[in-house]
Coordinates of C-alpha atoms and ligand atoms in Angstrom, one line a residue:
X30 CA 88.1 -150.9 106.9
X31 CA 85.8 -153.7 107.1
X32 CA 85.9 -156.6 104.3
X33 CA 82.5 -156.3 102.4
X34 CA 81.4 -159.6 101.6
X35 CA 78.0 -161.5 100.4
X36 CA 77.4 -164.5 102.0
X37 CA 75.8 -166.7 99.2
X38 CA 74.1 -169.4 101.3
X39 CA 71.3 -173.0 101.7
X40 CA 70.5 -172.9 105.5
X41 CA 71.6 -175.7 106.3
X42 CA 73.1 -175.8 110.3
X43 CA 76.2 -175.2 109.2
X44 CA 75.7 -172.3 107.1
X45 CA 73.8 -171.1 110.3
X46 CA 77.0 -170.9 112.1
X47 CA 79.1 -169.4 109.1
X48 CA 76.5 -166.5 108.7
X49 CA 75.9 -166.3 112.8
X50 CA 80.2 -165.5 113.2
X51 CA 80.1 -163.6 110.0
X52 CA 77.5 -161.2 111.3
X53 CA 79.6 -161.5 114.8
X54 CA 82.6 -160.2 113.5
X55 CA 83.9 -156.6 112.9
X56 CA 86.7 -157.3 110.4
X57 CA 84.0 -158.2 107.5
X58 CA 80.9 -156.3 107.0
X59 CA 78.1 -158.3 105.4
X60 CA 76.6 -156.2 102.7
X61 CA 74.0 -158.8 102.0
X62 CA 73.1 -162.4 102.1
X63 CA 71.7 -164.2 99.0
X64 CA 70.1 -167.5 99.1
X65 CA 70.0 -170.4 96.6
X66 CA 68.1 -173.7 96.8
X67 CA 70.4 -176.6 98.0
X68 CA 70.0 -178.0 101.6
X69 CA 66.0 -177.2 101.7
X70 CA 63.9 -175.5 98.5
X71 CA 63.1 -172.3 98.3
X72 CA 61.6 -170.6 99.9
X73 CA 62.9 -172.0 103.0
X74 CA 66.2 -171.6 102.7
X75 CA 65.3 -167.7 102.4
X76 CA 63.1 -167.7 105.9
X77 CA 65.9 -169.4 107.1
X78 CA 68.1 -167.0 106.1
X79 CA 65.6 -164.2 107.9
X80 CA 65.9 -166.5 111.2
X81 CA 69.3 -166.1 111.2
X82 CA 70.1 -162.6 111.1
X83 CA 67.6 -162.2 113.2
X84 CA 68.5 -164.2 116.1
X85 CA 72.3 -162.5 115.5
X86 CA 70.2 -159.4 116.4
X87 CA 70.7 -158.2 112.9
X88 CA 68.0 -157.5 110.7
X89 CA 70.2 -154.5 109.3
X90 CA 71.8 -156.9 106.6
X91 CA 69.2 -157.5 104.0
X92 CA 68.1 -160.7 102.7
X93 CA 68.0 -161.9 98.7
X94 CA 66.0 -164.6 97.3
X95 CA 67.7 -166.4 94.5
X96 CA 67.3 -169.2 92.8
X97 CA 64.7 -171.8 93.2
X98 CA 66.7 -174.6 91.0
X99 CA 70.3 -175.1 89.6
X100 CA 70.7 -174.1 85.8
X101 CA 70.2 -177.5 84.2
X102 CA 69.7 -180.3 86.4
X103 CA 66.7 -180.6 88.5
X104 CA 67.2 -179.7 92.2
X105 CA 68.2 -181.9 94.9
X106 CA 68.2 -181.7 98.3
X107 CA 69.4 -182.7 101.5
X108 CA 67.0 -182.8 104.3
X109 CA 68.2 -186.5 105.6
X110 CA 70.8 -184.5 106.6
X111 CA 69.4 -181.2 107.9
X112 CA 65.8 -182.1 108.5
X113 CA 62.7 -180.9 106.7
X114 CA 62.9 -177.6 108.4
X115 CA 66.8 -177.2 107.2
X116 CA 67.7 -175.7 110.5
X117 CA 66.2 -178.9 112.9
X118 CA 67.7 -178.7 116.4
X119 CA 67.5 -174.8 116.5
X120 CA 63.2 -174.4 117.1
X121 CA 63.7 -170.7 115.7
X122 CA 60.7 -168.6 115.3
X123 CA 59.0 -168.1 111.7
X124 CA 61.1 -164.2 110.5
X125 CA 59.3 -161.4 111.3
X126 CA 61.4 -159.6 108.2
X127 CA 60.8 -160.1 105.3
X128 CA 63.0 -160.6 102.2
X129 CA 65.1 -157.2 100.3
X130 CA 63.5 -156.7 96.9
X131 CA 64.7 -157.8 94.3
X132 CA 66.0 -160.8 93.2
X133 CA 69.8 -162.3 94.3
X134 CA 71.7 -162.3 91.3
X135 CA 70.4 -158.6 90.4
X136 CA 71.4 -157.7 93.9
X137 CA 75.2 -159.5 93.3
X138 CA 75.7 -158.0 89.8
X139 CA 75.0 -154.3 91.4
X140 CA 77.0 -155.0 94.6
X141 CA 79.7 -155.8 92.6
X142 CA 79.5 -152.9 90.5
X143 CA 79.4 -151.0 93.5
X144 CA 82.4 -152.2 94.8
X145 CA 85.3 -149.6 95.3
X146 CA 89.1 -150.5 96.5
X147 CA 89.8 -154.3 95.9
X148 CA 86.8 -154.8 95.5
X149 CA 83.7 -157.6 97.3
X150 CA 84.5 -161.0 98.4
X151 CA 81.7 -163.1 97.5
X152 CA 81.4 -166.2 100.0
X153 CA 79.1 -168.9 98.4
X154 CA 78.7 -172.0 100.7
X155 CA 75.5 -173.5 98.3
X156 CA 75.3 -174.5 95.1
X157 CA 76.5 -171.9 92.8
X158 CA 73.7 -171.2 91.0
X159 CA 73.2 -167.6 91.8
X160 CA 76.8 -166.7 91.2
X161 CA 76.9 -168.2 87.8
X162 CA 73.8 -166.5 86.6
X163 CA 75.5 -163.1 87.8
X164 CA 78.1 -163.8 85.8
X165 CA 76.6 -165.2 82.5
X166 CA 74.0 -162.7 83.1
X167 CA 76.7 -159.3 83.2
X168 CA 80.2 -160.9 82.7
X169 CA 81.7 -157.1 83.5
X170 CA 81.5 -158.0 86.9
X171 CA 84.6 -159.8 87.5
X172 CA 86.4 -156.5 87.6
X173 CA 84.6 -155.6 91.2
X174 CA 85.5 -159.2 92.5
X175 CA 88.1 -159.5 95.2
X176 CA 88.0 -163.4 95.4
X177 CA 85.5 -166.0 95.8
X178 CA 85.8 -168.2 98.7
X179 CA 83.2 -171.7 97.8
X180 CA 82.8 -174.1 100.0
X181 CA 82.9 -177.5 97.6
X182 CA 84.3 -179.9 95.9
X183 CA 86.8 -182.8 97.0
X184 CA 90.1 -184.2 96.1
X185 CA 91.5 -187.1 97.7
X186 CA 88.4 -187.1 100.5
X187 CA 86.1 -188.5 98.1
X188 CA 82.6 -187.5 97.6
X189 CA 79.4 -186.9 99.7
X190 CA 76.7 -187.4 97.8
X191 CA 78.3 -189.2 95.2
X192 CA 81.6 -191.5 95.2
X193 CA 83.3 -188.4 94.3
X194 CA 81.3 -185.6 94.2
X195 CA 80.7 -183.1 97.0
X196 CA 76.9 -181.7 97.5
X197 CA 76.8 -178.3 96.5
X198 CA 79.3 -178.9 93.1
X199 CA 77.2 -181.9 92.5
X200 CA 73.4 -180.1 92.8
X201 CA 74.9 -177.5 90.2
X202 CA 78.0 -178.3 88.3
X203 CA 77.2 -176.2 85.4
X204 CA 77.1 -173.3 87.8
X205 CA 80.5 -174.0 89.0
X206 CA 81.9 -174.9 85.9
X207 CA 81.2 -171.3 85.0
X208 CA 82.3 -170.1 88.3
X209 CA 86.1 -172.0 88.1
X210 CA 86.3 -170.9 84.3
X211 CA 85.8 -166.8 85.2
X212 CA 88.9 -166.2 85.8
X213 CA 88.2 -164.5 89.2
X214 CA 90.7 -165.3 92.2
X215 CA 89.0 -168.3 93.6
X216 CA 90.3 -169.9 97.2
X217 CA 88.2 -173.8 97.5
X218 CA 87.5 -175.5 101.0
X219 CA 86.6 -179.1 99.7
X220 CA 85.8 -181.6 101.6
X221 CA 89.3 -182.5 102.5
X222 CA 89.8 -179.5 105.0
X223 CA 86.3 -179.3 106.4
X224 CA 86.0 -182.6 107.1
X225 CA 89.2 -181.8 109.5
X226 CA 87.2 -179.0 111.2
X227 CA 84.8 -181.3 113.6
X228 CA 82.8 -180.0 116.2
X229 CA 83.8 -182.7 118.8
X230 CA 81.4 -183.6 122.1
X231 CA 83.4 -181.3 124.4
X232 CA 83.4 -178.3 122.1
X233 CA 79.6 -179.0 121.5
X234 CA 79.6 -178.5 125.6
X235 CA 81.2 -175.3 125.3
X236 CA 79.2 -173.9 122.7
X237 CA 76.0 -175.1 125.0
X238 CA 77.7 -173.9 127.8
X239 CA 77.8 -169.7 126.0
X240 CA 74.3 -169.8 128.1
X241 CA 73.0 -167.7 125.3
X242 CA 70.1 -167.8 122.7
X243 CA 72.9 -168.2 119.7
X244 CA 74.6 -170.7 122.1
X245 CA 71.4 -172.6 122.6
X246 CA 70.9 -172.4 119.4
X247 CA 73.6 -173.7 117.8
X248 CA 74.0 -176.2 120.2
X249 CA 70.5 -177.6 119.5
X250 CA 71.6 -177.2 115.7
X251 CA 74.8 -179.3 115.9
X252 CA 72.9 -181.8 118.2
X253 CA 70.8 -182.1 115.7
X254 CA 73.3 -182.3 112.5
X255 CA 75.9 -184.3 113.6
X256 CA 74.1 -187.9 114.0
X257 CA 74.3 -187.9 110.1
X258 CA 77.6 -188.0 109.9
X259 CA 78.6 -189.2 112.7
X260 CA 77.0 -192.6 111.8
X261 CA 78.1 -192.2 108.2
X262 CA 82.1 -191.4 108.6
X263 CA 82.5 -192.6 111.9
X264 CA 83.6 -189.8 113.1
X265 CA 83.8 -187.7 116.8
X266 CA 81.1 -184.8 115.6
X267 CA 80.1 -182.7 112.8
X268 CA 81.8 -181.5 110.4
X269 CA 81.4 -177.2 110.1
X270 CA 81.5 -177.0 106.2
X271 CA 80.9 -173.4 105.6
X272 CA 82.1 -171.8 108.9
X273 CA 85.7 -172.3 107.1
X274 CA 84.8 -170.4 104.3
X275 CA 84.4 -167.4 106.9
X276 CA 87.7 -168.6 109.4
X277 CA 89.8 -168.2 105.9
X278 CA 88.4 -165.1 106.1
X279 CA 89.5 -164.3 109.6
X280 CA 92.3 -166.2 110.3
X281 CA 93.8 -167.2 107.1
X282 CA 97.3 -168.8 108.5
X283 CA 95.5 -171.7 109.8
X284 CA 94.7 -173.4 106.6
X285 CA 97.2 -174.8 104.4
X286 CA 96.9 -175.5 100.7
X287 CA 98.1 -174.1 97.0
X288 CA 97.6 -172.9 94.4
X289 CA 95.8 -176.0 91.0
X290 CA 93.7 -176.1 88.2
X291 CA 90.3 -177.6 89.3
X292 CA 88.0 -178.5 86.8
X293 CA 84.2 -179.6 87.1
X294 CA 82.6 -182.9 85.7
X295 CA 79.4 -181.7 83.5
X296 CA 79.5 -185.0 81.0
X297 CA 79.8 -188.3 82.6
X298 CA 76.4 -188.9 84.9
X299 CA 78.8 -191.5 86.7
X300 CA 81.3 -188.9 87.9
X301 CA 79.2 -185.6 87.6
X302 CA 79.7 -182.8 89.9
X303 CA 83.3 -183.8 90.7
X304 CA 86.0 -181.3 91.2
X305 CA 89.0 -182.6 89.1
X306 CA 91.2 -180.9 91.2
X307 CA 94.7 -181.1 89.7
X308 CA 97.2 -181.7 93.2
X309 CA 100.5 -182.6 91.6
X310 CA 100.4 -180.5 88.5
X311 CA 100.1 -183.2 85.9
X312 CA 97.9 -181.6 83.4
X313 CA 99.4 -178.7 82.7
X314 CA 96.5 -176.8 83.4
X315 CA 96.7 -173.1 84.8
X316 CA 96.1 -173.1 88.3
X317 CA 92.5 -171.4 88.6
X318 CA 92.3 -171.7 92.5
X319 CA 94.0 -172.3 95.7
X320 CA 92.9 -175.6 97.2
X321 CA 92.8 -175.7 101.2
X322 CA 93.6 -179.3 102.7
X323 CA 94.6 -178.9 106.0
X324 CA 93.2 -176.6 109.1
X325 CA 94.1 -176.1 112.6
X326 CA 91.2 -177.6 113.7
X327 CA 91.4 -176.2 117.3
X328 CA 92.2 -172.7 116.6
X329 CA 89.6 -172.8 114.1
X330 CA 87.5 -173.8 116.3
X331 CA 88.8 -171.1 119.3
X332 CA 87.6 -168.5 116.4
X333 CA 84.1 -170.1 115.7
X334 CA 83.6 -170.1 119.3
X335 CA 84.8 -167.0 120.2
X336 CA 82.8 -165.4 117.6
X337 CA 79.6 -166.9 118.9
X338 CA 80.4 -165.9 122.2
X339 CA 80.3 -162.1 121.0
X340 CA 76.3 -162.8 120.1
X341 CA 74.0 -162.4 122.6
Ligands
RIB14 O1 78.8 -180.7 101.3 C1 78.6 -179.8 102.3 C2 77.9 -178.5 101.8 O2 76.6 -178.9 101.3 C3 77.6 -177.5 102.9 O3 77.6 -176.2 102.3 C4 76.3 -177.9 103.4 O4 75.6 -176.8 104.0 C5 75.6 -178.3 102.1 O5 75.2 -177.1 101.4
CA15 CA1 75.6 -174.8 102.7

């Protein structure tokens, strides 16, 4: 049986290529993808979204508009590093589908209601806006929660948009201080593993070299969203954030990490949005989440390609 999951998401090239080898891969089925302001506003993230399953030949999974800012703190956004259009590099056409009715978090609540055996995995690689309204909103549903699996947060990588806070803890913390404190099985990608999954020049080649529309695509994306960071680490090639929320998913055994208590900054304006994550144990905190730090980055990237390759 396939893995239901709901991809919770900020389009945003990289969260392109976590939905495109979500919706490529057999072992999940994506019930539904919910969108959140973070990368780009609203509603572009959401017509983004459309793009997407659309070019993965999928306009089947239905689409959710969520939230148009986080809980407290006004929104920001990251178009110096994903361009005004949030997918730059791809030239997709505007979505010929339109949106699901109804609103994200009404759509998470009842999915997770829904959810029979072990219950939904809910995959948020935005802020976490949508998923703490869910749960302030119905608190019952952490029973039909398998796990969460956020991309966020960093430990001993430091921050991106702040000395140490990572983007989509920082745009909402109070959204994922309600998240870490719910109790649910939570697994973290921070910025120490994904910035260890690069897409390096030769891989870029093969991924241009699929000779397909999701190929081109991507290709034209990562062209695009790799000169950011590229000039500000210093590094080989861009950095797939969210596609290793959906290789955990996959391919567990190739990321390594444990089990620590992670709290999230919500006081200090100097330090806000940082994930306090606890590595050695010191504060006697229950562990609330297992930490990733370390990936295989080239059989994780073998699976993102190989996953793209089954797209046409
Ligand atoms: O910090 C990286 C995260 O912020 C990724 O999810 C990226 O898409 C942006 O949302
Ligand atoms: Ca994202």
């Amino acid at each position: 049986m396939p893995r239901p999951i709901i991809i919770d998401t900020d389009p945003g090239q990289d969260d392109a290529v976590a939905i495109l080898m979500a919706l490529a891969s057999p072992e999940l089925e994506v019930v539904g993808i919910t969108t959140v302001a973070g990368n780009v506003p609203q509603p572009l993230v959401t017509e983004n979204a459309l793009r997407l399953v659309e070019l993965a030949g999928r306009p089947d999974v239905p689409v959710y508009a969520g939230a148009r800012r986080p809980l407290l703190r006004p929104l920001v956004t990251a178009e110096e590093v994903h361009g005004p259009t949030g997918l730059d590099g791809a030239d997709l056409p505007p979505p010929r589908t339109a949106p699901a009715d109804g609103h994200a978090v009404d759509f998470i609540v009842e999915a997770c209601r829904r959810a029979e055996g072990e219950g939904i995995t809910l995959c948020p690689i935005g802020p976490l806006t949508n998923l703490a309204l869910a749960l302030v909103k119905e608190p019952d549903i952490v029973e039909g929660i398998r796990e969460i699996v956020v991309m966020g947060g960093a430990s001993f990588e430091g921050g991106n948009t702040t000395p140490p806070a990572e983007f989509n803890i920082y745009v909402d913390p109070h959204a994922a201080h309600v998240v870490f404190t719910s109790g649910v099985p939570i697994t973290l990608m921070p910025l120490d593993v994904t910035h260890r999954a690069l897409v390096v020049p030769d891989q870029l080649e093969r991924i241009r070299g699929l000779g397909t529309r999701v190929g081109d695509a991507v290709a034209g994306m990562l062209d695009y969203y790799e000169r950011h960071d590229v000039e500000k680490y210093g590094i080989e090639g861009a950095p797939l954030h969210d596609p290793c929320v959906i290789a955990y998913l996959l391919e567990p055994a190739i990321f390594t990490g444990k089990a620590c208590h992670v709290a999230v900054e919500t006081s200090s304006e100097l330090t806000m949005g940082t994930t306090v994550v606890d590595w050695w144990g010191v504060g006697g905190g229950t562990p609330n989440a297992v930490v990733m730090r370390d990936v295989d980055a080239d059989e994780f990237f073998e699976l993102v390609i190989d996953r793209l390759a089954r797209l046409g």
